[in-house]
Coordinates of C-alpha atoms in Angstrom, one line a residue:
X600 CA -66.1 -5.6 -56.6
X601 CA -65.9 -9.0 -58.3
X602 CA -69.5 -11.0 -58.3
X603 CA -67.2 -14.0 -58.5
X604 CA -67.2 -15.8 -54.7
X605 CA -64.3 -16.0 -52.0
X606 CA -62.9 -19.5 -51.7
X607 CA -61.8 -20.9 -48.8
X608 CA -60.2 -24.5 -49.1
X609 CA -59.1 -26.2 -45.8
X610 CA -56.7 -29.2 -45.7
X611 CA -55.9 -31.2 -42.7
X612 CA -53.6 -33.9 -43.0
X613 CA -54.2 -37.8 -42.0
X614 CA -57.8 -37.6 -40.9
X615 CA -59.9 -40.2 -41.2
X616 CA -63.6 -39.8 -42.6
X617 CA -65.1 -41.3 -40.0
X618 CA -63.8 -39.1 -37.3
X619 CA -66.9 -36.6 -37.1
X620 CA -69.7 -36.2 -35.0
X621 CA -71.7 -35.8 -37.4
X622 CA -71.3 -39.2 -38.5
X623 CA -72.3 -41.2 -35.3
X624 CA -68.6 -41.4 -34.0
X625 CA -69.1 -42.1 -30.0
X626 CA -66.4 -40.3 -29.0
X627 CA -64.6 -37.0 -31.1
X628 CA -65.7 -33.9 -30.9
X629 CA -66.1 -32.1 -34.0
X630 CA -68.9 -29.1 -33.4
X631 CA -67.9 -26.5 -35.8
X632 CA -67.2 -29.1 -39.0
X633 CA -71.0 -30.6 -37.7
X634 CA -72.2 -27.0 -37.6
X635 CA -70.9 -26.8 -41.1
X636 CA -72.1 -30.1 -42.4
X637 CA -75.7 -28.7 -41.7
X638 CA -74.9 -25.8 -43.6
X639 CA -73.5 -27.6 -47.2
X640 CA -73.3 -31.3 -48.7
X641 CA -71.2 -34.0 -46.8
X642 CA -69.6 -36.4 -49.3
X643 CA -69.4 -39.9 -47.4
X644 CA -67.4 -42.1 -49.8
X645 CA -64.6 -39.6 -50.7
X646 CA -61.1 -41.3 -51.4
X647 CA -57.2 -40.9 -51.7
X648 CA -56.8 -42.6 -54.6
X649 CA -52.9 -42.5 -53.8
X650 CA -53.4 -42.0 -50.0
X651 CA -49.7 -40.9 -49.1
X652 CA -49.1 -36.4 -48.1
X653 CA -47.1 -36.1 -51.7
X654 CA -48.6 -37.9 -53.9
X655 CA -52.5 -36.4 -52.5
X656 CA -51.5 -33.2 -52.4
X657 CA -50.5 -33.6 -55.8
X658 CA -53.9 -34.4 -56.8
X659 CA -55.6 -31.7 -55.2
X660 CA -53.4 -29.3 -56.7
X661 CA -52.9 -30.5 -60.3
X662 CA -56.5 -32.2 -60.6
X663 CA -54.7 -35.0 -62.0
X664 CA -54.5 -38.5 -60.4
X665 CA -51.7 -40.6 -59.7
X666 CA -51.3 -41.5 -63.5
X667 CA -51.1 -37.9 -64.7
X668 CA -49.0 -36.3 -62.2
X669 CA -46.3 -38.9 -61.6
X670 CA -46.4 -39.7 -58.1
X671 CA -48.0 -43.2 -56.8
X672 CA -44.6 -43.6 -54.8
X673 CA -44.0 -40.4 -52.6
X674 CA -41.3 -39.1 -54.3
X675 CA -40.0 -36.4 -51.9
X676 CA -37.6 -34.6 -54.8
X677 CA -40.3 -34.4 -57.3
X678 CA -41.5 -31.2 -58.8
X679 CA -44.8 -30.2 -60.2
X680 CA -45.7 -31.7 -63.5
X681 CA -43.9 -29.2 -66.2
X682 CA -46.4 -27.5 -68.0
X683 CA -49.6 -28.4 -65.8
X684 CA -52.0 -25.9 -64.6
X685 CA -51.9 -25.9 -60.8
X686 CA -55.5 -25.1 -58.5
X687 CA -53.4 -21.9 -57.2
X688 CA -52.3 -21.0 -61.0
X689 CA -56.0 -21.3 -62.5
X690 CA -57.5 -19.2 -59.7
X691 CA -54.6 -16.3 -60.0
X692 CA -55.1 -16.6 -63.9
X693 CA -59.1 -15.9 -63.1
X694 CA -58.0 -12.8 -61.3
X695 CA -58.2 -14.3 -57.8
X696 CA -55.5 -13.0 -55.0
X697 CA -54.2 -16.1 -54.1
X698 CA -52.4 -17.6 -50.3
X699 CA -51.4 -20.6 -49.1
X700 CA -51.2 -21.0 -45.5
X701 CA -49.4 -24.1 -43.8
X702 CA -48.2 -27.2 -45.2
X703 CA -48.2 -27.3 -49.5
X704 CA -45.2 -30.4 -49.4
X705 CA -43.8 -29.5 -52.8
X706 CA -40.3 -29.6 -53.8
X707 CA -38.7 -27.3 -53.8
X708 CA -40.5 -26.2 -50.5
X709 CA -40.4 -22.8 -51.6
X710 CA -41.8 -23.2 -54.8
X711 CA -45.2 -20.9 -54.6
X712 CA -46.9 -23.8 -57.7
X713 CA -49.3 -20.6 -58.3
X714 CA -50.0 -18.9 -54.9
X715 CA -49.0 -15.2 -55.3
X716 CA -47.9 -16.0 -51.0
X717 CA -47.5 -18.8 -49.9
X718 CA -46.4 -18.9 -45.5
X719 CA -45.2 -22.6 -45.2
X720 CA -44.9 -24.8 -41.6
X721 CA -43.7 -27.8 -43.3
X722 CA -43.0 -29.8 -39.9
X723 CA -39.4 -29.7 -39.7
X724 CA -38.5 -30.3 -43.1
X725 CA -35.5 -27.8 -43.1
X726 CA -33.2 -30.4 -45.1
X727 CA -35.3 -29.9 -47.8
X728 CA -34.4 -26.0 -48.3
X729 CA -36.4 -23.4 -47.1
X730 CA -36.9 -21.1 -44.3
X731 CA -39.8 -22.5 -42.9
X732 CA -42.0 -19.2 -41.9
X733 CA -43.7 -21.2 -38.7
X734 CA -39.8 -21.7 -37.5
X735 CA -39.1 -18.2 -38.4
X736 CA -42.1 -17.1 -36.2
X737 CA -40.8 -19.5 -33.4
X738 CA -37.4 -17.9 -33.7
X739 CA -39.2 -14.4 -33.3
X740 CA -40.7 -15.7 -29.9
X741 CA -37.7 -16.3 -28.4
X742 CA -38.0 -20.4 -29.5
X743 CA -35.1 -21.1 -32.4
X744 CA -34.9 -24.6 -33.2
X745 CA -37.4 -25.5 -30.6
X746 CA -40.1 -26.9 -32.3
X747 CA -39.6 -30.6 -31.8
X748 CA -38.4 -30.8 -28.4
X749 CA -41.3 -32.1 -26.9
X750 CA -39.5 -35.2 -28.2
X751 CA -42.4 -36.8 -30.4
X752 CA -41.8 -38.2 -34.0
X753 CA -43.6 -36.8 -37.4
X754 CA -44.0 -40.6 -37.8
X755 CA -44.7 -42.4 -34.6
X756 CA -47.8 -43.0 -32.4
X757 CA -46.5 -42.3 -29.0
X758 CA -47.5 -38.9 -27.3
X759 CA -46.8 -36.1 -25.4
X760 CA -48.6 -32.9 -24.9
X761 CA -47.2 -29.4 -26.6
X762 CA -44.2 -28.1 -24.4
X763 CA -44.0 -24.6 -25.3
X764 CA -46.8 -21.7 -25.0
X765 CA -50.3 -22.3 -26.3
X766 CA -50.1 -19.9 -28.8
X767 CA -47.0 -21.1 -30.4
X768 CA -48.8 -24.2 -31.6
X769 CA -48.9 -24.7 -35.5
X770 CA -52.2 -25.1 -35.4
X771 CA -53.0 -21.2 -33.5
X772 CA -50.1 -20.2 -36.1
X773 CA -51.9 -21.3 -39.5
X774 CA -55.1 -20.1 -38.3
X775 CA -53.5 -16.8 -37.1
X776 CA -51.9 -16.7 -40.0
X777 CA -54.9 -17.4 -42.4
X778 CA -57.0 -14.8 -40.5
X779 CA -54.4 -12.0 -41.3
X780 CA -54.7 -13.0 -44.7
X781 CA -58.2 -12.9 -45.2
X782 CA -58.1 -9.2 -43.7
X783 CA -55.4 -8.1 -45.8
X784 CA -57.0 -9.2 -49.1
X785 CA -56.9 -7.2 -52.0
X786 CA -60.8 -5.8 -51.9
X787 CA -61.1 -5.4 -55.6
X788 CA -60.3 -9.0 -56.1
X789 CA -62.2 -12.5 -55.0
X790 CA -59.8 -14.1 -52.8
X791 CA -58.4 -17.8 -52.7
X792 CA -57.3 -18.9 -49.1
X793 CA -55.6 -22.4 -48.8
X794 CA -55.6 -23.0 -45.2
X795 CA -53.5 -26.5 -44.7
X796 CA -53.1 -27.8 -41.2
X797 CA -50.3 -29.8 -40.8
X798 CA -52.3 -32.0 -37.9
X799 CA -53.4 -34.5 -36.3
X800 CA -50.9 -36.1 -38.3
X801 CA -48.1 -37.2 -36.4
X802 CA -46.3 -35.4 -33.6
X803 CA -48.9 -36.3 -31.1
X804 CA -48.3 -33.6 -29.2
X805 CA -51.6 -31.8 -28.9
X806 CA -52.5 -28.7 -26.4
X807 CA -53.3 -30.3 -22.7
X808 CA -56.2 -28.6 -21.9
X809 CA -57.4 -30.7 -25.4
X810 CA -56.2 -34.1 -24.2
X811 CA -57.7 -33.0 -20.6
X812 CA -60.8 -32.9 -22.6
X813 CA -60.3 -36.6 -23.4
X814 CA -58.8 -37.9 -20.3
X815 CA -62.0 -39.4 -18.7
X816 CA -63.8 -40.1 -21.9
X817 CA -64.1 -44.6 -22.7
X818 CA -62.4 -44.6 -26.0
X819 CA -63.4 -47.7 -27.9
X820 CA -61.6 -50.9 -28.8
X821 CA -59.5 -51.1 -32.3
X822 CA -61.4 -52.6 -35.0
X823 CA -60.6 -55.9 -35.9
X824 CA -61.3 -59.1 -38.1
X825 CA -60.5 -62.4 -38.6
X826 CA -58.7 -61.8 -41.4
X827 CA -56.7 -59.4 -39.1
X828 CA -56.5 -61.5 -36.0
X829 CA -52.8 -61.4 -34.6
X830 CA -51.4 -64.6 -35.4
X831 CA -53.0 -64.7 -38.7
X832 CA -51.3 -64.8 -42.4
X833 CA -51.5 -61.1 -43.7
X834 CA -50.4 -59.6 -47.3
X835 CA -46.6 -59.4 -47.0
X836 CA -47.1 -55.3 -47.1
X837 CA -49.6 -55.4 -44.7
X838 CA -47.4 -57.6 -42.2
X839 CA -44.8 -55.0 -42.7
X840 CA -46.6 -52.0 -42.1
X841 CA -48.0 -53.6 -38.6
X842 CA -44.2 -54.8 -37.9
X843 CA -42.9 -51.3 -38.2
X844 CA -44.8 -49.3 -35.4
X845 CA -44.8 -50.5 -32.2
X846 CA -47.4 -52.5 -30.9
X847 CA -49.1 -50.1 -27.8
X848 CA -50.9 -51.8 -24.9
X849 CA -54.6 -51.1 -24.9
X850 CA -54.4 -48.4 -22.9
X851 CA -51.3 -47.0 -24.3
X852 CA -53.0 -47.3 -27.0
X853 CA -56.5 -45.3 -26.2
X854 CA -54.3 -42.8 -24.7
X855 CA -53.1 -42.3 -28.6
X856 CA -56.2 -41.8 -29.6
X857 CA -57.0 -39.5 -27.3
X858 CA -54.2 -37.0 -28.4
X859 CA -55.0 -37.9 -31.9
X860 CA -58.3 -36.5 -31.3
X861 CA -57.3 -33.5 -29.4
X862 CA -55.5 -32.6 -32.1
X863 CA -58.4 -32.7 -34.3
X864 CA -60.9 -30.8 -31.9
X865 CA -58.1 -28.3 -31.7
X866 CA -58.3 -27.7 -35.4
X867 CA -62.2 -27.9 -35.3
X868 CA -61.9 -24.5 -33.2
X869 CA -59.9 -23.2 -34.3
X870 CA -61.7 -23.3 -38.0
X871 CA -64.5 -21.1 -36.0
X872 CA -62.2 -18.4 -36.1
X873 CA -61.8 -17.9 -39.7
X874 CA -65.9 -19.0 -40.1
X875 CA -65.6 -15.4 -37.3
X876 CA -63.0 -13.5 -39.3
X877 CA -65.1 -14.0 -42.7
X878 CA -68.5 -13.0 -41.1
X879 CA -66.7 -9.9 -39.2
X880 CA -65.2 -9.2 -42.6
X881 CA -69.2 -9.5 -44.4
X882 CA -68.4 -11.8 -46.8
X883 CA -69.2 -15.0 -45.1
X884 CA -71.9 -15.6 -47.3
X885 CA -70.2 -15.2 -50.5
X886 CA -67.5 -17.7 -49.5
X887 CA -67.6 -21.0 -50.7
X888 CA -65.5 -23.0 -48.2
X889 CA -64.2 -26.4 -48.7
X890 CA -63.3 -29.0 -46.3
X891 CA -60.8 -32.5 -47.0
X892 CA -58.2 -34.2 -45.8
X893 CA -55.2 -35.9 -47.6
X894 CA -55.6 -39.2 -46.6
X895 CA -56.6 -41.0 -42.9
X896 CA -55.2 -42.8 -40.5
X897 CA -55.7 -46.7 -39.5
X898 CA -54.9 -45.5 -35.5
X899 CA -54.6 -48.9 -34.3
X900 CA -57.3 -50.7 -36.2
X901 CA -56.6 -53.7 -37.6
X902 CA -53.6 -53.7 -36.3
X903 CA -52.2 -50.9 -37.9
X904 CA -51.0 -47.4 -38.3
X905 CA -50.8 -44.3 -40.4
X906 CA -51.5 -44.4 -44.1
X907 CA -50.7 -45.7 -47.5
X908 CA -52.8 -49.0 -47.3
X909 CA -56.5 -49.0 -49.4
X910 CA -58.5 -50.1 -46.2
X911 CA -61.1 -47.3 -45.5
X912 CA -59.3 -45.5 -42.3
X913 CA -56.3 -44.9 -44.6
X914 CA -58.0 -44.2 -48.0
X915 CA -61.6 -42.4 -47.3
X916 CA -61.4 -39.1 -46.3
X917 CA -63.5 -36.4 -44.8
X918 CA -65.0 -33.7 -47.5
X919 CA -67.7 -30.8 -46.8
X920 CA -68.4 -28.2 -49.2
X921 CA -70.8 -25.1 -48.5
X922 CA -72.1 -22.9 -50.8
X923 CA -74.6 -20.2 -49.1
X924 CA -75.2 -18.0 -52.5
X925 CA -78.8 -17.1 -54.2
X926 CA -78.9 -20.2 -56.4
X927 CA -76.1 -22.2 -55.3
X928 CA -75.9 -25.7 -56.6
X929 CA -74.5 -27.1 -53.2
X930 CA -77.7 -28.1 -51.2
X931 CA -77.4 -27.9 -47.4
X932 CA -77.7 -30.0 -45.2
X933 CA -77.1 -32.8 -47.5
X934 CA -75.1 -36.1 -47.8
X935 CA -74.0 -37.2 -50.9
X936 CA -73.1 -40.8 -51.3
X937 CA -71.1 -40.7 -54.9
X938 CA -67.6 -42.1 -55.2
X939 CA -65.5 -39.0 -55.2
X940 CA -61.7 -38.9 -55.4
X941 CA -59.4 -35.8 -54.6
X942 CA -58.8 -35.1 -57.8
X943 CA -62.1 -33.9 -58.7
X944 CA -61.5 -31.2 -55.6
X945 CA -59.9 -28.8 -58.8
X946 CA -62.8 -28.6 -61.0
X947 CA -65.3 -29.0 -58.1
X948 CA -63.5 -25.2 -56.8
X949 CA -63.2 -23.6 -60.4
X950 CA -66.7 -24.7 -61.1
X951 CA -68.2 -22.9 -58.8
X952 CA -66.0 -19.7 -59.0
X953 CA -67.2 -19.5 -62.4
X954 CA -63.5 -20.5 -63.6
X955 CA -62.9 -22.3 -66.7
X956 CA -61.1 -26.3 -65.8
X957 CA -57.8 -26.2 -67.6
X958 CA -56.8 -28.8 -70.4
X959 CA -55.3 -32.0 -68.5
X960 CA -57.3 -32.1 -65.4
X961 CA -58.5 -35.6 -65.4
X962 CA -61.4 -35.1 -62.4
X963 CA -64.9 -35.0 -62.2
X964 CA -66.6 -31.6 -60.7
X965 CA -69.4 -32.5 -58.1
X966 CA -71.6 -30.2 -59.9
X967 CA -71.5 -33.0 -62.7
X968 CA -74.9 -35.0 -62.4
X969 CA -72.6 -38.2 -63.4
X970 CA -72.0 -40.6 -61.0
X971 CA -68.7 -42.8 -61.5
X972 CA -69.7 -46.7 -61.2
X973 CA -66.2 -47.0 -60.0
X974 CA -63.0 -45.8 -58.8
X975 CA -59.4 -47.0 -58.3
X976 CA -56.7 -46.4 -55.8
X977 CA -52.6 -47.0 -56.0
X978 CA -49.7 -47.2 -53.3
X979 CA -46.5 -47.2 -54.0
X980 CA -44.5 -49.9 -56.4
X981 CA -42.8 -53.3 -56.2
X982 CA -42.6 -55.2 -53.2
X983 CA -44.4 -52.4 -51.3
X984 CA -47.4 -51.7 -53.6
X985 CA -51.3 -52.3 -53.1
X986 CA -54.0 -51.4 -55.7
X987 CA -57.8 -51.2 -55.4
X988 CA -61.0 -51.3 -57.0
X989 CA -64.1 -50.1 -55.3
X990 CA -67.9 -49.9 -56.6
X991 CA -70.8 -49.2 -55.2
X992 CA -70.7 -51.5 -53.0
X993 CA -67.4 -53.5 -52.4
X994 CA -63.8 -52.9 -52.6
X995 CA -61.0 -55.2 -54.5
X996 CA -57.4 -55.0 -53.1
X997 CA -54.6 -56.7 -55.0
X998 CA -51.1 -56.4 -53.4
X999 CA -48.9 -58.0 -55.9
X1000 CA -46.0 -59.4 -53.5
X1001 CA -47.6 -62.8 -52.6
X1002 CA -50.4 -61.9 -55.2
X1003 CA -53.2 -61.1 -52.7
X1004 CA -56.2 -60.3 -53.2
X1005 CA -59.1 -58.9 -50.4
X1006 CA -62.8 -58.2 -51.0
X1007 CA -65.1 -56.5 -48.7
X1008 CA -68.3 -55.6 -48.6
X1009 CA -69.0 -52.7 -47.9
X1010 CA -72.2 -52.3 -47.8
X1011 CA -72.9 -54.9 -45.2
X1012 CA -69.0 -54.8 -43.6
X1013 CA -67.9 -51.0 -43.3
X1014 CA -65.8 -51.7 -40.9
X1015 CA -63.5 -54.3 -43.6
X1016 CA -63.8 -57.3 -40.6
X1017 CA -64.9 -60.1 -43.2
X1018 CA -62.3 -60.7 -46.2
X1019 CA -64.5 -62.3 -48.8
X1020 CA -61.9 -63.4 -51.3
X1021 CA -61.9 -66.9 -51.2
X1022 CA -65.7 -67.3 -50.6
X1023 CA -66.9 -69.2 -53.9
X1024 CA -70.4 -67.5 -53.5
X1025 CA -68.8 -64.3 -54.1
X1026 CA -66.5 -65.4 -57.4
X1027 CA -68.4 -63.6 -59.9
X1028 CA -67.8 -60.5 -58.1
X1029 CA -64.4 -60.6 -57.1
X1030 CA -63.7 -61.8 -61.4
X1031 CA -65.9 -58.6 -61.9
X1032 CA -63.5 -56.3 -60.2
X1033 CA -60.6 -58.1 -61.3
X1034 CA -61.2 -57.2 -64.7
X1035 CA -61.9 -53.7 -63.6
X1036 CA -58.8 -53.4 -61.7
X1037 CA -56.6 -54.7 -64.6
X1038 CA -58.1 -52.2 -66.8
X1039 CA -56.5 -49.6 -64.8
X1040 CA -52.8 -50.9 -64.7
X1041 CA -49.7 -48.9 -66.1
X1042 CA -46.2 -49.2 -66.2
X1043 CA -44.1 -51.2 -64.5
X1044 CA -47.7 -53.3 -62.9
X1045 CA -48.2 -54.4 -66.8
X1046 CA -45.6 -56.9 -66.0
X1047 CA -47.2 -58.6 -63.2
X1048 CA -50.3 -59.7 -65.4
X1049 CA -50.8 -62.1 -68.1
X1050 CA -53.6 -61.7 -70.1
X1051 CA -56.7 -62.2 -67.5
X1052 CA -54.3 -63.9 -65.0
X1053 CA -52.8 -61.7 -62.2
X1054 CA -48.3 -63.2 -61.5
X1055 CA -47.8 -60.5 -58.9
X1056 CA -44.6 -61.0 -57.2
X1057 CA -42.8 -63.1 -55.1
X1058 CA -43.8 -63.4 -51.3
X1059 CA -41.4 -61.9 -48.3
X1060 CA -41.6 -62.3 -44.7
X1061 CA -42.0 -59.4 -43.2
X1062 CA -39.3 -58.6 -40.5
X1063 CA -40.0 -56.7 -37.2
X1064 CA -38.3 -53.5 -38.8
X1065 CA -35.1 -51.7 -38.4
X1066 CA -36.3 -48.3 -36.7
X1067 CA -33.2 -46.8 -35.2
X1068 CA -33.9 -43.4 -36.6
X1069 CA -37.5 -43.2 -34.8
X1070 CA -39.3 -42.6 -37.4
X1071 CA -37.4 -39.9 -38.7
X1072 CA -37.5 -38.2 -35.3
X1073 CA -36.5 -34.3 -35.5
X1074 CA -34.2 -33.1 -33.8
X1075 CA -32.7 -29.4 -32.8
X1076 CA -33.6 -26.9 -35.3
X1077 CA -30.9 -24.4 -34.6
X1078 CA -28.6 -23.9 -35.7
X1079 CA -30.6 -24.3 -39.1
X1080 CA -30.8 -28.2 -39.8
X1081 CA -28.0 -29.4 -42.8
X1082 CA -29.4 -29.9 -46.3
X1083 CA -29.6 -34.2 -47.1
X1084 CA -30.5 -35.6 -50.5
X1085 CA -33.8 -34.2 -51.2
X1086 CA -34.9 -38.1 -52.8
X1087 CA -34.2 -39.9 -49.6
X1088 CA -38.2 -40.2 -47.7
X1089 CA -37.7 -39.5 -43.4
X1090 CA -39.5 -42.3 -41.9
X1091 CA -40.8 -44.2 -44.5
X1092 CA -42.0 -48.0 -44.1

């Protein structure tokens, strides 16, 4: 049997770092990631430094940011980086038995990027190729095509709870799923588990005895600012993306949240399976198990939803790591304030599986006692496109249609509610990150500077947008759904 440890590596997708318990949130329910924070090292300023499902996922898997993998624009067609290393690849190369479990969002969907299995629920993306394994398990229940007929979108915020039974839920499926894996492992070999919920991301359409938890619980107010008042002038992007989604009714919109954070307590339980399967299996405590999500979600505040924007609900990300071994380097019960990107989520895992970091991997292991002084963030191109800055203490964001700049605080303004660009008290620090920030440009944003000086782009007005298609709203799976041009993005802003 190997010395090396087990690794367990759990995605979720869209979940803001601030939604734990453990953090002081008044209202979700997260027990078993607390439990777990107690036992390893919170990291509090993790970010997405492209905070969109391809283009993070990308960067978790390659160890490569934006720059070095290709994708700052979620390019649905685009396939792995030819000749990069992939996490799955450098595990399977240090002997590891490797699975993926649950949403991997490559292209093509089938494509195993290093995972000797991989069992996909890829929410409904049966255009893209396939089969989808959580639609061939529905299917095997008696449910073909069924999976979207409660009627929610992948990309909307309205809600309904699950319509079939409970244990046809992706979320019971992936842990099911993951727990069979973990017993059938190879004994002679560490294992690698990927475990990658496809929630709470959009369909809201969580388990009701999880919403009922919610049902009489005061859900709090949306953040906002003055800078985000309604009625006030916002970057053109940032008008867009609040014109897109409909705008919900207070309590419409509380109710949102609620199923929002059903979902996530439904995935915090169910992670106390595999915690169960692991110890029943005695080797809980040579499993190092790693928690993140892709990106967040701005659920409302500021007037806006979903991700892709550089404002903290969108870019900063939940991440727990525990490592229970004689001499681990991981203390417990620890928060660790560093500014930490996904990318360095690669050679953080390799590290401490003893693994060597494979040439091209551009991030920084946590076991590294240097801190960064600085990281930086990208979204998309053109018109649509918003880069950031952020230090120790405050965060630049440019968007170059209407050449807009915001600066936070965010030591004194977590919550983003002051905009501090135009305050001449602060101009040495928003010339300070400017420089930073143009340091970091490639490409096409090359053009949109001269010298020191930022052009940008020209201005639109955002129009209340065209959303026939519902956000890309699924429809009946079956007969299978007909293959569409792979480069065309469902739902997209």
């Amino acid at each position: 049997m190997s010395d090396q440890p087990h690794v367990l590596f759990i995605t979720v997708d869209q979940w803001p770092a601030h939604l734990l318990g453990c953090l002081g949130h008044p209202e979700i329910e997260t027990p078993t990631l607390d439990t777990l924070a107690r036992s390893g090292t919170l990291y509090t300023s993790c970010y997405a430094e492209t905070p969109i499902c391809i283009p993070s996922r990308r960067s978790m898997m390659t160890g490569r940011t934006a720059r070095g993998h290709g994708d700052r624009d979620f390019q649905t067609d685009l396939p792995m980086p030819p000749g990069a290393t992939t996490l799955a690849g450098a595990f399977s190369a240090g002997g590891y038995q490797t699975n993926a479990i649950g949403k991997l969002h490559v292209y093509p969907p089938r494509d195993r990027i290093g995972f000797d299995e991989a069992l996909l629920a890829e929410e409904g993306r049966g255009h893209l190729g396939g089969p989808d394994d959580y639609e061939m398990f529905l299917a095997d229940n008696g449910h073909p095509g069924e999976q979207f007929l409660h009627g929610m979108s992948n990309n909307e915020y309205f809600w309904n709870t699950w319509h079939l039974d409970d244990e046809l839920h992706v979320t019971n499926w992936t842990t099911r799923s993951a727990a069979r894996q973990i017993k059938r492992r190879d004994p002679t070999r560490p294992g690698f588990w990927h475990v990658s919920y496809t929630h709470p991301h959009p369909p809201l359409a969580p388990l009701s005895r999880y919403l009922d938890r919610y049902a009489r619980r005061e859900i709090g107010p949306p953040v906002a600012g003055e800078w985000s008042a309604e009625g006030a002038a916002l970057p053109p992007i940032v008008g867009a993306v609040r014109n897109f989604y409909a705008r919900l009714p207070a309590a419409q919109l509380a109710d949102t949240r609620r199923a929002f954070y059903a979902l996530c307590t439904h995935i915090d339980h169910q992670i106390r399976l595999l915690i169960g399967t692991l110890r029943e299996e005695g080797i809980l405590e040579r499993t190092v198990i790693v928690f993140a999500s892709d990106h967040g979600d701005m659920l409302g505040d500021h007037g806006l939803f979903g991700k892709r924007l550089m404002y903290d609900g969108s870019a900063r990300v939940p991440l727990l790591v525990i490592d229970r071994r004689e001499g681990a380097r991981i203390p417990a019960n620890a928060r660790d304030d560093r500014l930490v990107m996904l990318h360095d989520l690669m050679p953080s895992m390799l590290e401490l599986a003893g693994l060597p970091v494979p040439e091209g991997v551009e991030g920084r292991s946590l076991l590294a006692p240097e801190r960064r002084d600085h990281i930086y963030g990208e979204s998309h191109l053109g018109t649509k496109a918003s880069r950031m800055v952020r230090d120790a203490r405050h965060k630049l964001i440019w968007y170059p249609a209407g050449n807009c700049f915001q600066l936070f605080d965010m030591q004194e303004d977590p919550l983003e509610q002051r905009d501090l660009a135009a305050d001449p008290g602060q101009a040495d620090v928003l010339a300070r990150l400017q420089a930073l920030l143009r340091g970091h440009l490639y490409g096409e944003d090359l053009e949109l500077v001269d010298g020191e000086r930022f052009i940008g782009l020209p201005a639109f007005e955002p129009a209340m947008g065209d959303n026939r298609g519902l956000s890309g709203q699924r429809g009946f799976h079956y007969p299978q759904v007909p293959p569409s041009d792979p480069s065309v993005a469902v739902g997209a802003v």
